[in-house]
Amino acid sequence: MNWRQSLRERLKDASAVAAIVGTKIAWGLANQGWAQPYIVLTVVSDIRDQHFKGFQSLRPSRVQIDCYGVDQAQSVTLSEAALAAVADGGTFDGVRFDRITDVSVRDLGADSPTGFVHRDSIEAQIWHE
């Protein structure tokens, strides 16, 4: 399993996250027809440092975890649950993760044609190999 699939599975397997979104976690875009709450994951950058023998095995990827809720309280609760689910290091589905670094959380709620969208956005450096 690659690191992206493993990260998604970590979130799906976290009981606090699953209690809010079930399995509604996707890379790139939410599935059409999903009602809030749900999570959308985006790779912001995926640095691949090299040495003389090729690529480093441990590398940092900056990931944005957007937590959508029916109201602000739910989006904040979901972002806290998601952050707790991925913060610690360990091996998951054969992928080794270090503790995340450089974490920032933003409230990106905004008006939309269908009404106000509540979104808490986590951006973090996720080290993996």
PDB file of N, CA and C in Angstrom, residues 3-4 7 27 42-49 57-65 95 97-102 122-129:
ATOM      1  N   TRP A   3       1.754   5.404   0.583  1.00  0.00           N
ATOM      2  CA  TRP A   3       1.551   6.252   1.770  1.00  0.00           C
ATOM      3  C   TRP A   3       0.221   6.993   1.729  1.00  0.00           C
ATOM      4  N   ARG A   4      -0.251   7.370   0.547  1.00  0.00           N
ATOM      5  CA  ARG A   4      -1.527   8.090   0.459  1.00  0.00           C
ATOM      6  C   ARG A   4      -2.694   7.190   0.868  1.00  0.00           C
ATOM      7  N   LEU A   7      -2.490   6.677   4.641  1.00  0.00           N
ATOM      8  CA  LEU A   7      -2.947   7.837   5.414  1.00  0.00           C
ATOM      9  C   LEU A   7      -4.473   7.888   5.447  1.00  0.00           C
ATOM     10  N   TRP A  27      -9.324  11.574  -1.557  1.00  0.00           N
ATOM     11  CA  TRP A  27      -8.227  12.392  -2.055  1.00  0.00           C
ATOM     12  C   TRP A  27      -8.750  13.277  -3.187  1.00  0.00           C
ATOM     13  N   THR A  42      -5.488  16.576   0.274  1.00  0.00           N
ATOM     14  CA  THR A  42      -4.772  17.117  -0.877  1.00  0.00           C
ATOM     15  C   THR A  42      -3.279  17.133  -0.570  1.00  0.00           C
ATOM     16  N   VAL A  43      -2.469  16.661  -1.509  1.00  0.00           N
ATOM     17  CA  VAL A  43      -1.017  16.788  -1.374  1.00  0.00           C
ATOM     18  C   VAL A  43      -0.639  18.186  -1.831  1.00  0.00           C
ATOM     19  N   VAL A  44      -0.038  18.955  -0.923  1.00  0.00           N
ATOM     20  CA  VAL A  44       0.420  20.306  -1.241  1.00  0.00           C
ATOM     21  C   VAL A  44       1.803  20.234  -1.875  1.00  0.00           C
ATOM     22  N   SER A  45       2.678  19.397  -1.302  1.00  0.00           N
ATOM     23  CA  SER A  45       4.001  19.160  -1.885  1.00  0.00           C
ATOM     24  C   SER A  45       4.499  17.801  -1.424  1.00  0.00           C
ATOM     25  N   ASP A  46       5.324  17.199  -2.267  1.00  0.00           N
ATOM     26  CA  ASP A  46       5.878  15.869  -1.974  1.00  0.00           C
ATOM     27  C   ASP A  46       7.352  15.892  -2.364  1.00  0.00           C
ATOM     28  N   ILE A  47       8.176  16.358  -1.445  1.00  0.00           N
ATOM     29  CA  ILE A  47       9.607  16.552  -1.701  1.00  0.00           C
ATOM     30  C   ILE A  47      10.311  15.198  -1.759  1.00  0.00           C
ATOM     31  N   ARG A  48      11.149  15.039  -2.759  1.00  0.00           N
ATOM     32  CA  ARG A  48      11.879  13.780  -2.922  1.00  0.00           C
ATOM     33  C   ARG A  48      13.381  14.071  -2.969  1.00  0.00           C
ATOM     34  N   ASP A  49      13.964  14.188  -1.776  1.00  0.00           N
ATOM     35  CA  ASP A  49      15.397  14.446  -1.677  1.00  0.00           C
ATOM     36  C   ASP A  49      16.179  13.225  -2.148  1.00  0.00           C
ATOM     37  N   SER A  57      14.765   7.352   1.533  1.00  0.00           N
ATOM     38  CA  SER A  57      13.564   6.546   1.805  1.00  0.00           C
ATOM     39  C   SER A  57      12.564   7.317   2.672  1.00  0.00           C
ATOM     40  N   LEU A  58      13.064   8.085   3.642  1.00  0.00           N
ATOM     41  CA  LEU A  58      12.188   8.902   4.485  1.00  0.00           C
ATOM     42  C   LEU A  58      12.038  10.275   3.841  1.00  0.00           C
ATOM     43  N   ARG A  59      10.784  10.685   3.628  1.00  0.00           N
ATOM     44  CA  ARG A  59      10.586  11.974   2.967  1.00  0.00           C
ATOM     45  C   ARG A  59       9.382  12.704   3.557  1.00  0.00           C
ATOM     46  N   PRO A  60       9.410  14.044   3.449  1.00  0.00           N
ATOM     47  CA  PRO A  60       8.288  14.831   3.952  1.00  0.00           C
ATOM     48  C   PRO A  60       7.287  15.137   2.844  1.00  0.00           C
ATOM     49  N   SER A  61       6.031  14.983   3.149  1.00  0.00           N
ATOM     50  CA  SER A  61       4.965  15.409   2.242  1.00  0.00           C
ATOM     51  C   SER A  61       4.069  16.368   3.012  1.00  0.00           C
ATOM     52  N   ARG A  62       3.783  17.496   2.412  1.00  0.00           N
ATOM     53  CA  ARG A  62       2.870  18.458   3.036  1.00  0.00           C
ATOM     54  C   ARG A  62       1.473  18.119   2.547  1.00  0.00           C
ATOM     55  N   VAL A  63       0.579  17.872   3.513  1.00  0.00           N
ATOM     56  CA  VAL A  63      -0.778  17.432   3.203  1.00  0.00           C
ATOM     57  C   VAL A  63      -1.784  18.393   3.825  1.00  0.00           C
ATOM     58  N   GLN A  64      -2.834  18.683   3.073  1.00  0.00           N
ATOM     59  CA  GLN A  64      -3.946  19.478   3.579  1.00  0.00           C
ATOM     60  C   GLN A  64      -5.104  18.523   3.841  1.00  0.00           C
ATOM     61  N   ILE A  65      -5.647  18.594   5.049  1.00  0.00           N
ATOM     62  CA  ILE A  65      -6.778  17.765   5.459  1.00  0.00           C
ATOM     63  C   ILE A  65      -7.943  18.707   5.712  1.00  0.00           C
ATOM     64  N   VAL A  95       3.445   1.035   5.902  1.00  0.00           N
ATOM     65  CA  VAL A  95       4.074   2.340   5.668  1.00  0.00           C
ATOM     66  C   VAL A  95       4.479   2.918   7.011  1.00  0.00           C
ATOM     67  N   PHE A  97       5.412   5.948   9.367  1.00  0.00           N
ATOM     68  CA  PHE A  97       5.202   7.384   9.515  1.00  0.00           C
ATOM     69  C   PHE A  97       5.944   7.861  10.752  1.00  0.00           C
ATOM     70  N   ASP A  98       6.596   9.020  10.659  1.00  0.00           N
ATOM     71  CA  ASP A  98       7.125   9.700  11.830  1.00  0.00           C
ATOM     72  C   ASP A  98       6.033  10.637  12.345  1.00  0.00           C
ATOM     73  N   ARG A  99       6.270  11.217  13.519  1.00  0.00           N
ATOM     74  CA  ARG A  99       5.321  12.199  14.052  1.00  0.00           C
ATOM     75  C   ARG A  99       5.229  13.373  13.083  1.00  0.00           C
ATOM     76  N   ILE A 100       4.016  13.924  12.876  1.00  0.00           N
ATOM     77  CA  ILE A 100       3.860  15.040  11.948  1.00  0.00           C
ATOM     78  C   ILE A 100       4.492  16.304  12.533  1.00  0.00           C
ATOM     79  N   THR A 101       4.868  17.224  11.650  1.00  0.00           N
ATOM     80  CA  THR A 101       5.489  18.485  12.068  1.00  0.00           C
ATOM     81  C   THR A 101       4.836  19.644  11.315  1.00  0.00           C
ATOM     82  N   ASP A 102       5.187  20.856  11.727  1.00  0.00           N
ATOM     83  CA  ASP A 102       4.745  22.087  11.051  1.00  0.00           C
ATOM     84  C   ASP A 102       3.231  22.103  10.805  1.00  0.00           C
ATOM     85  N   ILE A 122      -6.517  21.601   7.985  1.00  0.00           N
ATOM     86  CA  ILE A 122      -5.242  21.280   8.637  1.00  0.00           C
ATOM     87  C   ILE A 122      -4.196  21.180   7.544  1.00  0.00           C
ATOM     88  N   GLU A 123      -3.043  21.798   7.755  1.00  0.00           N
ATOM     89  CA  GLU A 123      -1.905  21.585   6.860  1.00  0.00           C
ATOM     90  C   GLU A 123      -0.757  21.112   7.725  1.00  0.00           C
ATOM     91  N   ALA A 124      -0.146  19.996   7.320  1.00  0.00           N
ATOM     92  CA  ALA A 124       0.919  19.405   8.133  1.00  0.00           C
ATOM     93  C   ALA A 124       1.963  18.736   7.254  1.00  0.00           C
ATOM     94  N   GLN A 125       3.180  18.704   7.772  1.00  0.00           N
ATOM     95  CA  GLN A 125       4.264  17.973   7.143  1.00  0.00           C
ATOM     96  C   GLN A 125       4.190  16.541   7.662  1.00  0.00           C
ATOM     97  N   ILE A 126       3.973  15.598   6.766  1.00  0.00           N
ATOM     98  CA  ILE A 126       3.862  14.193   7.154  1.00  0.00           C
ATOM     99  C   ILE A 126       5.081  13.457   6.630  1.00  0.00           C
ATOM    100  N   TRP A 127       5.889  12.947   7.563  1.00  0.00           N
ATOM    101  CA  TRP A 127       7.110  12.220   7.201  1.00  0.00           C
ATOM    102  C   TRP A 127       6.755  10.745   7.071  1.00  0.00           C
ATOM    103  N   HIS A 128       7.209  10.125   5.998  1.00  0.00           N
ATOM    104  CA  HIS A 128       6.861   8.714   5.740  1.00  0.00           C
ATOM    105  C   HIS A 128       7.936   8.044   4.904  1.00  0.00           C
ATOM    106  N   GLU A 129       7.933   6.720   4.945  1.00  0.00           N
ATOM    107  CA  GLU A 129       8.769   5.924   4.024  1.00  0.00           C
ATOM    108  C   GLU A 129       8.120   4.598   3.758  1.00  0.00           C
TER     109      GLU A 129
END
